[in-house]
XYZ file of C-alpha atoms in Angstrom:
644
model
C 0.000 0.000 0.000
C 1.302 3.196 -0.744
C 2.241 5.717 2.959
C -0.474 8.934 2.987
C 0.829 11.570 5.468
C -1.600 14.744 5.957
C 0.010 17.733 5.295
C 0.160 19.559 8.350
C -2.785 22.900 9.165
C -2.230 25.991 7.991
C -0.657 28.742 10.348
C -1.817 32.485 11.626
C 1.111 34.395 12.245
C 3.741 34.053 14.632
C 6.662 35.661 16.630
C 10.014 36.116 15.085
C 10.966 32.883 16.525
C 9.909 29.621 17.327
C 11.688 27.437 19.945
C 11.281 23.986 19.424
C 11.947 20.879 21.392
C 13.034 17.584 20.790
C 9.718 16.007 21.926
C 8.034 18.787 19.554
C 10.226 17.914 16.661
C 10.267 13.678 16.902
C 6.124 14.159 17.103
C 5.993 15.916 14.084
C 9.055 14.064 12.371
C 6.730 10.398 13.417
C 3.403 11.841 12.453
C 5.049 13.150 9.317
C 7.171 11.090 8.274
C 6.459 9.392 4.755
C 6.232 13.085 3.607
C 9.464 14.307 4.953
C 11.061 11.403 3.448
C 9.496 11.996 0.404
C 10.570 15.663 0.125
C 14.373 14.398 0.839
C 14.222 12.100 -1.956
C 12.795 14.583 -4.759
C 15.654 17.042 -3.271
C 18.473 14.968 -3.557
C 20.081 14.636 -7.516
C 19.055 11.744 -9.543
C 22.217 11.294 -10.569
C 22.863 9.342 -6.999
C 20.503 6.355 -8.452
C 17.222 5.504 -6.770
C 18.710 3.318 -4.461
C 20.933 5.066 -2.854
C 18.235 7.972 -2.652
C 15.694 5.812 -1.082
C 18.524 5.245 1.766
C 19.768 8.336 1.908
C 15.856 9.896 2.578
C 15.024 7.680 5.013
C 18.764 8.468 6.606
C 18.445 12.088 6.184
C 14.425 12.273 7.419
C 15.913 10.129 10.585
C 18.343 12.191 11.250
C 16.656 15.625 11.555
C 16.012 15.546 15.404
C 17.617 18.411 17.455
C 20.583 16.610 19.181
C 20.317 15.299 22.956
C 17.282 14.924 24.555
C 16.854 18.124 26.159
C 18.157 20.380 23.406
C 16.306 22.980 21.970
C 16.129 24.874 18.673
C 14.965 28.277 17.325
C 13.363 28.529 13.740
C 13.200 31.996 12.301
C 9.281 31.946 11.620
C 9.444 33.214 8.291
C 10.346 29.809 7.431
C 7.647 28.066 8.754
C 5.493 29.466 6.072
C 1.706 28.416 6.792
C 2.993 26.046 9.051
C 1.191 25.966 12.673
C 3.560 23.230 13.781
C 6.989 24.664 14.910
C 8.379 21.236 15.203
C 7.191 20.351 11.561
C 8.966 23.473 10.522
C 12.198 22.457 11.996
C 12.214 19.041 10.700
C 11.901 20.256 7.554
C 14.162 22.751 7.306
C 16.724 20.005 8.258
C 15.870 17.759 5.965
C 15.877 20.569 3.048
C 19.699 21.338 4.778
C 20.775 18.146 4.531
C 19.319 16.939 1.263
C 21.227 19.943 -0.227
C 24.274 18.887 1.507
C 24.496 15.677 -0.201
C 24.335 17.290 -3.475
C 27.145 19.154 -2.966
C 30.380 18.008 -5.153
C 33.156 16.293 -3.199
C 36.113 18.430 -2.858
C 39.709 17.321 -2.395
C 41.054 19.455 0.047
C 37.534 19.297 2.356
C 36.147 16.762 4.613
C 32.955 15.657 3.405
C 29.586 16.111 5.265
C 27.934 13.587 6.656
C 24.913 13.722 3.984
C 27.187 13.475 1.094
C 28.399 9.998 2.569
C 26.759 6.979 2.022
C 24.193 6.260 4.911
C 25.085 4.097 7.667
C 21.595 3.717 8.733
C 19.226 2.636 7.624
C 21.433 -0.137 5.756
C 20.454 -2.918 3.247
C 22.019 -6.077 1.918
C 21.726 -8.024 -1.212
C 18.775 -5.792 -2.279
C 18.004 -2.448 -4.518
C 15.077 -0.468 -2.959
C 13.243 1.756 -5.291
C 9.671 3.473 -5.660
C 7.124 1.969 -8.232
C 7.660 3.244 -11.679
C 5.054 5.799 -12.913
C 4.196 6.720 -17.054
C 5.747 9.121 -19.595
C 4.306 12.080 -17.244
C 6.523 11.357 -14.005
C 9.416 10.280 -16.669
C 9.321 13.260 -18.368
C 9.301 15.534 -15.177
C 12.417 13.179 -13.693
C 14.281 14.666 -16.386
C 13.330 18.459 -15.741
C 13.913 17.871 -12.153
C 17.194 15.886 -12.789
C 18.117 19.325 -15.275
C 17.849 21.562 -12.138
C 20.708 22.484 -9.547
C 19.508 21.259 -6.207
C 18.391 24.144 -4.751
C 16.319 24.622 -7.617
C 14.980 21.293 -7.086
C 14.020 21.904 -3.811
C 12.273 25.452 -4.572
C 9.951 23.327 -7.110
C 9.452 20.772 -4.334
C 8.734 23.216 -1.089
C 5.991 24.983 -4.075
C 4.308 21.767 -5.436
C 4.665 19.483 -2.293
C 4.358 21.374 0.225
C 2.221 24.683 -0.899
C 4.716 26.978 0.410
C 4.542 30.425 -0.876
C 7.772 31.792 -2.555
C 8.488 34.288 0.426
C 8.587 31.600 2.807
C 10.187 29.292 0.192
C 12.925 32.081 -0.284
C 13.011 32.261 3.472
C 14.020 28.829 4.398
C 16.521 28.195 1.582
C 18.781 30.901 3.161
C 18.508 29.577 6.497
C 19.343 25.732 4.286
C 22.768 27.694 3.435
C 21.793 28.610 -0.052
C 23.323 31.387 -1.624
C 20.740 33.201 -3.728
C 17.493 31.945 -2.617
C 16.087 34.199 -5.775
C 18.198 32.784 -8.206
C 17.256 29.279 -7.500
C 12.853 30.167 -7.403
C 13.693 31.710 -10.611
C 15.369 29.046 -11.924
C 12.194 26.388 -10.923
C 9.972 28.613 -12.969
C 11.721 26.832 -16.319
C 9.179 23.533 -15.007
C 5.465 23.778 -15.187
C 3.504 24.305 -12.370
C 0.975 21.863 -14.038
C 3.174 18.892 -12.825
C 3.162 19.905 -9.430
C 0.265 16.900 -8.782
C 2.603 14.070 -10.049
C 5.114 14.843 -7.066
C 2.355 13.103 -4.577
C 2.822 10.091 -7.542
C 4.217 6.789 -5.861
C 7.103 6.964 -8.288
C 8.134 9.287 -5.808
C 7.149 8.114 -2.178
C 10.223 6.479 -0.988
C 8.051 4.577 2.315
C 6.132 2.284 -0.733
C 9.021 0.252 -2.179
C 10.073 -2.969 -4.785
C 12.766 -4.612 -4.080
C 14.995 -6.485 -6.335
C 18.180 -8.746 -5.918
C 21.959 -6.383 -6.506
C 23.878 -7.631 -9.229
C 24.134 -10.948 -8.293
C 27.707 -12.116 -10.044
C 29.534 -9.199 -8.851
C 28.224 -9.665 -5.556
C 29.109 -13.404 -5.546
C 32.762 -12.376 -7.397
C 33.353 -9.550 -4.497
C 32.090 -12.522 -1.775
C 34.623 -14.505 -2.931
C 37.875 -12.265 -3.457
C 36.803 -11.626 0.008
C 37.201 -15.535 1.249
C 39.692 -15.858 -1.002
C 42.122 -12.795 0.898
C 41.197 -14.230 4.112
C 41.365 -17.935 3.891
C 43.281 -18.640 0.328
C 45.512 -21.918 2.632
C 42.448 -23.520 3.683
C 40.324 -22.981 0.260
C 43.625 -24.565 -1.345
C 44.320 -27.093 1.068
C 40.813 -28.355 0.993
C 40.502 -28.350 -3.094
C 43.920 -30.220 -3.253
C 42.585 -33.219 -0.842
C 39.375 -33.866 -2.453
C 39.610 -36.529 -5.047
C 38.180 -36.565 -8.988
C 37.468 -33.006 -10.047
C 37.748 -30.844 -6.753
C 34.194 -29.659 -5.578
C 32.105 -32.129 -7.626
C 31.107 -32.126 -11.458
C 28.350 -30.296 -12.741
C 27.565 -32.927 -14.993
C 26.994 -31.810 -18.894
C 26.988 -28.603 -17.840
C 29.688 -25.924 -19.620
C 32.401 -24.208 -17.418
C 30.810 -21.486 -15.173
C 32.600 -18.572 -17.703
C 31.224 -20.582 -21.054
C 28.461 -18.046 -22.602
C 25.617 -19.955 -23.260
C 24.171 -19.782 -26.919
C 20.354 -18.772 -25.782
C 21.607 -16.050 -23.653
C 23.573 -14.501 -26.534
C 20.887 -14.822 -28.819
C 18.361 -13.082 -26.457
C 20.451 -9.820 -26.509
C 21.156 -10.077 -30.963
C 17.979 -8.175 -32.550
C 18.709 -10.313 -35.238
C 17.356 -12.734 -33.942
C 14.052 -11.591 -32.645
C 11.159 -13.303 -34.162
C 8.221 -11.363 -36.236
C 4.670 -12.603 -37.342
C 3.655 -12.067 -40.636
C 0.226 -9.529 -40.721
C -1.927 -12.673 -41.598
C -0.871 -15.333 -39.391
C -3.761 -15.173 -36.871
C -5.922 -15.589 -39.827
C -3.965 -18.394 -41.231
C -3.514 -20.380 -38.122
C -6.908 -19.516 -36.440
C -4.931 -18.297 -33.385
C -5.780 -15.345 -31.376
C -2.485 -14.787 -29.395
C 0.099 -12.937 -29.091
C 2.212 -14.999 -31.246
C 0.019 -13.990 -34.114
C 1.057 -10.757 -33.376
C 2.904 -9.262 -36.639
C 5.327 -6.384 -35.183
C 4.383 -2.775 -36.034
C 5.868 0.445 -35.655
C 7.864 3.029 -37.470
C 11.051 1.878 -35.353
C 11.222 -1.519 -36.195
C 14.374 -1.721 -38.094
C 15.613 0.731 -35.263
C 18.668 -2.418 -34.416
C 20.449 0.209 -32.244
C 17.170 0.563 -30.388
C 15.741 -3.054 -30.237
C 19.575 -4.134 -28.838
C 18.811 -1.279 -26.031
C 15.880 -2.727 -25.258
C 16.676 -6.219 -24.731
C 20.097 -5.032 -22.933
C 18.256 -3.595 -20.603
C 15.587 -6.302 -20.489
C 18.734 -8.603 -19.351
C 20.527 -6.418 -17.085
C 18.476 -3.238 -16.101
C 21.018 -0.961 -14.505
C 21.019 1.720 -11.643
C 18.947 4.629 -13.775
C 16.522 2.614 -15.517
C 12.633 2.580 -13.733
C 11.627 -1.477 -13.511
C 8.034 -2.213 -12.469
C 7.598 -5.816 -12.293
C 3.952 -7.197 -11.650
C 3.029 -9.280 -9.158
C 3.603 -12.850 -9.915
C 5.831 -12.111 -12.738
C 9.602 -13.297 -13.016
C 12.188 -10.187 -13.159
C 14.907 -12.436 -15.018
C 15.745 -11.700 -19.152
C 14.544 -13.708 -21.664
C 14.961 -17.417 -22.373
C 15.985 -16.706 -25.709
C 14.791 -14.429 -28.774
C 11.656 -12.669 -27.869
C 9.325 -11.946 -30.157
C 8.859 -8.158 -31.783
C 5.258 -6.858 -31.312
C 5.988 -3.074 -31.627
C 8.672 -0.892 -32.093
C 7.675 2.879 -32.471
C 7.716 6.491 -31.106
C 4.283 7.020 -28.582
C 3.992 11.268 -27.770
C 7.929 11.559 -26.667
C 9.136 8.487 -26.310
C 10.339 5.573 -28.087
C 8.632 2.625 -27.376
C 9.490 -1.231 -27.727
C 7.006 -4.004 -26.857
C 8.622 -7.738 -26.555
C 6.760 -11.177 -25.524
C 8.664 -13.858 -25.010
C 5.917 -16.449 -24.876
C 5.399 -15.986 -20.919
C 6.030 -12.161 -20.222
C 5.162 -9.178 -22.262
C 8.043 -6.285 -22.052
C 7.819 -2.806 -22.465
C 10.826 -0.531 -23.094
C 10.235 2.795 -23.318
C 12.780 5.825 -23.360
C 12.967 9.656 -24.012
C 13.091 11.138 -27.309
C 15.889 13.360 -26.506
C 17.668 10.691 -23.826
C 18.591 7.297 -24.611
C 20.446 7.321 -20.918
C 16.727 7.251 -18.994
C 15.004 4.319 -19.626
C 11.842 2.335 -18.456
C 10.901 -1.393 -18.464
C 7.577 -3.221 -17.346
C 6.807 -7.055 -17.318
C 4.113 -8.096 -16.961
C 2.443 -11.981 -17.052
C 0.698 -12.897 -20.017
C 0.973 -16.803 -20.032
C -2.022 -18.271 -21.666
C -3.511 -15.145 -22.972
C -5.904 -15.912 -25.864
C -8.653 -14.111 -27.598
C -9.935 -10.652 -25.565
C -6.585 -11.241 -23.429
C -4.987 -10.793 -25.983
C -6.740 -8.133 -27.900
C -4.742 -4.623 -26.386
C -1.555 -3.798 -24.759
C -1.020 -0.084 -23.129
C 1.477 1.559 -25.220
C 2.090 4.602 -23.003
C 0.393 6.576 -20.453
C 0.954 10.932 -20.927
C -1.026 13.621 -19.823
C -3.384 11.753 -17.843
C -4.019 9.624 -21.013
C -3.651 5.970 -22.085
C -2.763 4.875 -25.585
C -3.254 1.406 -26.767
C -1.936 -1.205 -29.529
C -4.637 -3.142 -30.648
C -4.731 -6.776 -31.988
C -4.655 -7.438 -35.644
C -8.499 -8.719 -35.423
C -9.745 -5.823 -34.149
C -11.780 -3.827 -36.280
C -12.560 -0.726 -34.292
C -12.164 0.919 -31.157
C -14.418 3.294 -28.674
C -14.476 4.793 -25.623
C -16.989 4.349 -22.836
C -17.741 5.939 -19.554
C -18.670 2.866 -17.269
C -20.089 5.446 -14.746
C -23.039 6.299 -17.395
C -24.236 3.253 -19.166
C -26.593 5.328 -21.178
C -24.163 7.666 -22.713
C -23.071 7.681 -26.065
C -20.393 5.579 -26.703
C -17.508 8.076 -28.391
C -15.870 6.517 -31.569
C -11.619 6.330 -30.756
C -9.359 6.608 -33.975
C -7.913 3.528 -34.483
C -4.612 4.203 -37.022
C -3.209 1.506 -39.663
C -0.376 -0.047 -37.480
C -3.695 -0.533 -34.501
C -2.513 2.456 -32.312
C -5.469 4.035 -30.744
C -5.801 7.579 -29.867
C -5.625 8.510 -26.540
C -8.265 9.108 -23.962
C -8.373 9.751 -20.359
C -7.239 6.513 -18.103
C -8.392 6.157 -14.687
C -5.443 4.613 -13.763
C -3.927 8.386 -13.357
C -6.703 9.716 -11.712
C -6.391 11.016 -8.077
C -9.539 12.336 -6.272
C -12.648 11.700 -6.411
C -13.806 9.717 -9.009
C -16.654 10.949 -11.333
C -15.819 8.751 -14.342
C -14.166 5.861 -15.212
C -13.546 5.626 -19.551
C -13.382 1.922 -20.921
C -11.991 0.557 -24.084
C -14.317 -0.965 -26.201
C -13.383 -2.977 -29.026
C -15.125 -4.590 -31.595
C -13.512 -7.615 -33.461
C -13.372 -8.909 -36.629
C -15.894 -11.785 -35.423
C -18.433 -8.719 -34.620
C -18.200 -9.529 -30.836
C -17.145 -6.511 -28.424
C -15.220 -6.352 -25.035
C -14.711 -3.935 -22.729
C -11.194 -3.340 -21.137
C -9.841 -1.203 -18.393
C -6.048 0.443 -17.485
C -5.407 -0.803 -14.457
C -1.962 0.933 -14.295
C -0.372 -1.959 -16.284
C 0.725 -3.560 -19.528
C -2.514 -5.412 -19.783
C -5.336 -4.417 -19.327
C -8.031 -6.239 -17.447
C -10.897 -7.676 -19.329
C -14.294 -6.894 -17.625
C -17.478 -9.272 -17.247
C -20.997 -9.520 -15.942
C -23.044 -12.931 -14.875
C -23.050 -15.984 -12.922
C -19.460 -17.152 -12.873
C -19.979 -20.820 -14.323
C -18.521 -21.891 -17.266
C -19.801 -20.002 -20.350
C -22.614 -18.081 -18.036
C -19.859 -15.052 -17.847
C -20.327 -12.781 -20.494
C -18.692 -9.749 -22.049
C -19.724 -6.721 -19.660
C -20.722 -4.835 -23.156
C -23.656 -6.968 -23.012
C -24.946 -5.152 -19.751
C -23.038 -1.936 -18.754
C -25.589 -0.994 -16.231
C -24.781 -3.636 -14.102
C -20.585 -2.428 -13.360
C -22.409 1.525 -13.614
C -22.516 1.755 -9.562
C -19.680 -0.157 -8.884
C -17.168 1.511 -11.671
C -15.221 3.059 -9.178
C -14.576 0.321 -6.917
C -12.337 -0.611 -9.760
C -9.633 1.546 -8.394
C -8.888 -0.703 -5.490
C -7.327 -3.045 -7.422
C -4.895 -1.500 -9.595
C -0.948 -3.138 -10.151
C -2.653 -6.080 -8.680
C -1.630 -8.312 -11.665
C -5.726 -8.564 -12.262
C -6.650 -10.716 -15.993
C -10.381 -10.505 -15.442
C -13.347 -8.593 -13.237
C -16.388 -10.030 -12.835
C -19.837 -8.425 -11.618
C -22.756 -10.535 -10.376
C -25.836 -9.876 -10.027
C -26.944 -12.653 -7.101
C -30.254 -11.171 -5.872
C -33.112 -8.081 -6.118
C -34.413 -7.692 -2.498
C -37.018 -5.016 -1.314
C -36.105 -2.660 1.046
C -38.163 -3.133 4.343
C -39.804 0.668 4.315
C -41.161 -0.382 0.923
C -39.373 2.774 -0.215
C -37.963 0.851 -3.256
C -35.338 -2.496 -4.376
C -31.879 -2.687 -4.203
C -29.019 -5.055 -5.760
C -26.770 -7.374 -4.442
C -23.714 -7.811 -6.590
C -20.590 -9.490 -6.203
C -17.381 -8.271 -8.408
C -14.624 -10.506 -8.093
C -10.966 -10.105 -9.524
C -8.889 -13.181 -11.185
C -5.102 -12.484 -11.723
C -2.676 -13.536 -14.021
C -0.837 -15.551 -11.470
C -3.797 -17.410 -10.061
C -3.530 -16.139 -6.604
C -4.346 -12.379 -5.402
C -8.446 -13.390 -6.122
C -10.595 -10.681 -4.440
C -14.272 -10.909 -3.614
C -16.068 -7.845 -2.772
C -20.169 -7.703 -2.176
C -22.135 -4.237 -2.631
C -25.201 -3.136 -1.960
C -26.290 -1.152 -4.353
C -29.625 1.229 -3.082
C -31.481 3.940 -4.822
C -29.152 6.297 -1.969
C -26.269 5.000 -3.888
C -24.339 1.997 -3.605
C -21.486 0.739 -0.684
C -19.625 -2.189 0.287
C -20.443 -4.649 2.009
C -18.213 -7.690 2.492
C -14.687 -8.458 1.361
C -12.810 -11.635 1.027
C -9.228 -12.851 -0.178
C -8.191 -16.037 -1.448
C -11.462 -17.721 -1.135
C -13.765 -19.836 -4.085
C -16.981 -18.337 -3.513
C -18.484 -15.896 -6.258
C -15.867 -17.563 -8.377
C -16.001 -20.440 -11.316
C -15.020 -23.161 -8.400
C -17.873 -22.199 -6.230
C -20.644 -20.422 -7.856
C -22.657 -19.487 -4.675
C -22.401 -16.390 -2.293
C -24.055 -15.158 1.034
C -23.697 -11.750 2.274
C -25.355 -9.243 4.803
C -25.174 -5.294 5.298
C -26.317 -2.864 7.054
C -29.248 -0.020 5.608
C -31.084 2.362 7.585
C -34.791 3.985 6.260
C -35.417 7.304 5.717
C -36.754 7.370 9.327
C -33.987 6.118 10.627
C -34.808 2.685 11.824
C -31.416 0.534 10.862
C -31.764 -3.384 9.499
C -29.465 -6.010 8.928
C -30.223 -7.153 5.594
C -28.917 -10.312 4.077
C -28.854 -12.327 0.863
C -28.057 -15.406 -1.057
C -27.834 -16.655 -4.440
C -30.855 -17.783 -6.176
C -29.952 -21.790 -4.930
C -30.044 -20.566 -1.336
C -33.064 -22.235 0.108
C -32.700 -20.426 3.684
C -30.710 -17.800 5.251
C -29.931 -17.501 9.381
C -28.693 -14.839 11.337
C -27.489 -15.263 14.851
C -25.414 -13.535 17.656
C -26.309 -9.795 17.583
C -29.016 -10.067 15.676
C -31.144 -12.906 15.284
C -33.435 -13.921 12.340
C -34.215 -16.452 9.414
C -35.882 -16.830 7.008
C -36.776 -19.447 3.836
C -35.595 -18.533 0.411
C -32.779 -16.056 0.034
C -32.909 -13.011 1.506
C -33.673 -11.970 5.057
C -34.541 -8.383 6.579
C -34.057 -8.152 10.480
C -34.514 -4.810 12.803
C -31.457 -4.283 14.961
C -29.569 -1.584 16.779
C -27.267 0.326 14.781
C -24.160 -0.925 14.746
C -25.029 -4.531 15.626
C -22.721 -7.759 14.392
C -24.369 -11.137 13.939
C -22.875 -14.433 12.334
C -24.725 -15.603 9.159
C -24.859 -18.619 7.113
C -27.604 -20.060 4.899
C -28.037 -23.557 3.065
C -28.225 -24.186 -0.103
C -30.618 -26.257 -2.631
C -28.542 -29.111 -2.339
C -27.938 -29.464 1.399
C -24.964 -27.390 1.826
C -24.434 -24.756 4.549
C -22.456 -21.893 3.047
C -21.149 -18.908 5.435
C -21.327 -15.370 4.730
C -18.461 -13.379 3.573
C -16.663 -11.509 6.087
C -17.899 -7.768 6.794
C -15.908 -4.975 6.313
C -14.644 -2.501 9.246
């Protein structure tokens, strides 16, 4: 889950000076925390790696206590801005300090500061810790930041991040040490203040972390010059008195140094494989081996070798978002080329190698910065098959269609009676680009579909769920073949659109929305629906059941369960209960089956039954009860667990 942190109230004015103690300071640095750290890392140059940043924050944010326990400190209150918190003020101001500190060059003839020194604490081993990649938008404003002198970085930051009007701004960069305060506000004017939203984007929170192995063969050559300095007699001794071939033979296996064939292939663009344009036609597959590759880069060899370089060894500056359940490692051997091409300012390469779709993507103007996303897309066929996400800008999604798709719209899933708005579909199957609500923060209004329509004349809807592929969404029973496209009946995902948003970079294949039961509300004031959406991943595990109620008020949750068969393909069946209160207040605990449920019980804080499937009991606000019901065929089924 990604750290929130409230920005702290806004301030009436205040003496000249603030004294702050240390118990003032560690309360706001613990209650503030993931946002402290998070203004340390977008201070500190890029050019230190994302690692090492990540570290260094958290080092930095830890770090910015007054010292000793009884010590005090005085903050000029011109640079606690708006700030009502004294101790906030001070904590930030440090951290500001210090992040500017380790920008600083090294000199020769000076002894470094402690910032500008790898942290001691905290320390990791055998790992790389860095923030979840974002789209083209947060790439594109790495590089203005990363173009900035750091206490031009920091002016944008203390603006955008933390609302801080440019007196106070100007204010606490002298008391940071900065030279010309002015110099460095004017010099954050050269980046829009549009982007100031995407610095609260988790490619930039620090506290909400992947983790992936170091290089693992220097590592293991450094371990072992390291046993090798310190016990070179006994490794010796002991590898001249074993018999045969010293440790024991690795059977058919080459020498540890010999390169192996696959390996080397995987990295020549040579040898990628291509599709021709009629192959799914000719072999009646709808895959993505069917694919034929597209693009106006496509002969690009310098760029399809970067691609799968980077694919095999991602270094230090390149953004790698991984989903769940997918292996990080480089390709077997010679991918195949789906797209090659430039999307808005970037150059973008998309790769499958029969398990894992890849997507490269770098700037325009800088080869250097680069991007890379795998995602799972073993046994993807037909609609999961039918779009990948070629790039995300501007709060917009882009897609590459399949070659079977025949055209391409856009549909709000809030308002199932709109009008459906026709999206350009080009040649090469590029669609145009329309608002995603994977990039949307705040409240949601709206949440845009793809719908495509394929060659067969079927449709499916798809959603960005802030990945590579998108998830494929259905309505019905979840039995075999009962599941149908949710283009056949919008209305039913219209209240529950939003709930969608829960589950992004979940690694989710499908979404399914059930319809279980109709009951009447007990005031006779109208009916409401019970419906059960359920996610199925790519990986198999990760399934999440939710149940909602959905009223002519408006519709809510009402249960949620993980890793369980119910509402799901295995186990068909589902039993929930919510609360709803009248218009007169009187509250109920209302419950409900599916349509094989023969009887439904309540017990413990409320008590009730009833025969059939749905039950309507009058209880205190507030009250619990344990439910279960029985099914046509004997069964007793329990109810899904209740959300706090």
């Amino acid at each position: 889950m990604q750290s929130q942190d409230v920005a702290p109230p806004p301030a009436t004015p205040r003496a000249q000076e603030s004294a702050v103690d240390v118990e003032q300071a560690e309360a706001a640095l613990v209650e503030h925390y993931p946002r402290l750290v998070r203004l340390a890392y977008l201070t500190l140059p890029p050019s230190l790696g994302r690692n090492r940043r990540v570290l260094t924050a958290h080092a930095l944010a830890q770090r910015a206590l007054p010292r000793g326990r009884k010590s005090a400190a005085l903050i000029p209150a011109q640079a606690t801005g708006r700030e009502r918190n004294p101790g906030y003020a001070y904590v930030r101001l440090q951290v500001v300090r210090t992040a500017l500190e380790a920008g600083l060059p090294l000199r020769r003839k000076a002894w470094p500061k402690r910032a500008q020194l790898p942290p001691l604490l905290p320390r990791v081993w055998g790992l790389r810790l860095f923030p979840r990649s974002g789209g083209a938008d947060e790439l594109a404003l790495d590089q203005r930041l990363s173009a900035l002198t750091s206490p031009a970085r920091a002016a944008y930051v203390l603006r955008g991040l933390e609302r801080l009007p440019d007196p106070a701004i100007r204010t606490l960069l002298d008391e940071a040490g900065v030279d010309d305060p002015a110099a460095a506000l004017k010099e954050a004017d050269s980046v829009p203040a549009q982007q100031y939203a995407l610095l609260s984007s988790p490619e930039y929170d620090p506290c909400s972390l992947h983790a992936r192995p170091t290089d693992l063969m220097r590592r293991r050559q450094h371990t072992k010059a390291a046993l090798a300095a310190t016990a070179a007699v006994v490794v010796c001794g002991a590898l001249l008195g074993l018999p045969g071939e010293g440790w024991g033979p690795d059977g058919a296996a080459a020498p540890s140094y010999a390169r192996n064939p696959a390996a080397q292939a995987a990295l020549d663009p040579g040898k990628l494989t291509t599709a021709t344009a009629t192959a799914w036609q000719a072999t009646g597959r709808t895959d993505f081996t069917t694919w034929p590759a597209r693009g106006d880069l496509v002969k690009d060899k310098a760029l399809l070798r970067r691609a799968l370089a980077v694919w095999a060894r991602p270094g230090e500056s390149v953004q790698v978002a991984v989903t769940l359940g997918t292996q990080a490692g480089p390709p077997p051997g010679p991918p195949q080329l789906l797209y090659a091409g430039r999307v808005d300012n970037l150059r973008v390469v998309l790769l499958h190698d029969g398990l894992r779709i890849a997507r490269y993507a770098e700037p325009l103007d800088d080869p250097g910065l680069a991007a890379l996303d795998l995602t799972r897309a073993d046994g993807a066929t037909g609609v999961g098959a039918s779009a990948l996400v070629l790039g995300r800008s501007d709060g917009n999604v882009r897609y590459l269609t399949a070659p079977w798709v025949r055209a391409a719209a856009v549909r709000d899933l809030t308002r199932p009676d709109a009008a459906v708005r026709r999206l350009a579909l080009a040649k090469d199957g590029t669609t145009a680009p329309f608002a995603s609500p994977a990039l949307r923060t705040g409240e949601c209004r709206s949440w845009d579909v793809l719908q495509l329509t394929e060659a067969t004349g079927g449709t499916r809807l798809l959603t960005d769920l802030s990945e590579v592929t998108p998830a494929h969404l259905t309505v019905g029973r979840p039995t075999s073949g009962a599941a149908r496209d949710a283009s056949a009946s919008p209305a039913t995902w219209s209240p529950f659109a939003c709930s969608l948003a829960a589950v992004r970079s979940q690694g989710v294949r499908t979404v399914n929305a059930w319809q279980f039961a109709r009951q009447p509300l007990p005031d006779g004031s109208g009916t409401a629906d019970w419906v059960c959406t359920r996610t199925e991943t790519w990986r198999g595990a990760g399934t999440r059941a939710l149940t909602q109620f959905d009223t002519p008020a408006g519709a809510y949750i009402t249960a949620a369960a993980d890793e369980i068969p119910a509402c799901g393909p295995a186990d068909p069946h589902v039993l929930a209960a919510g609360p709803w209160k009248s218009a007169t207040g009187d509250s109920y605990l209302l419950a409900a089956g599916s349509k094989d449920t023969v009887s439904v019980e309540l017990s413990g804080g409320a008590r009730g039954s009833a025969t059939g499937n749905l039950l309507a009991v009058p209880v205190e606000e507030g009250a619990q009860a344990e439910l279960k019901g029985t099914l046509a065929n004997g069964r007793e089924i329990g109810g899904l667990r209740p959300t706090q």
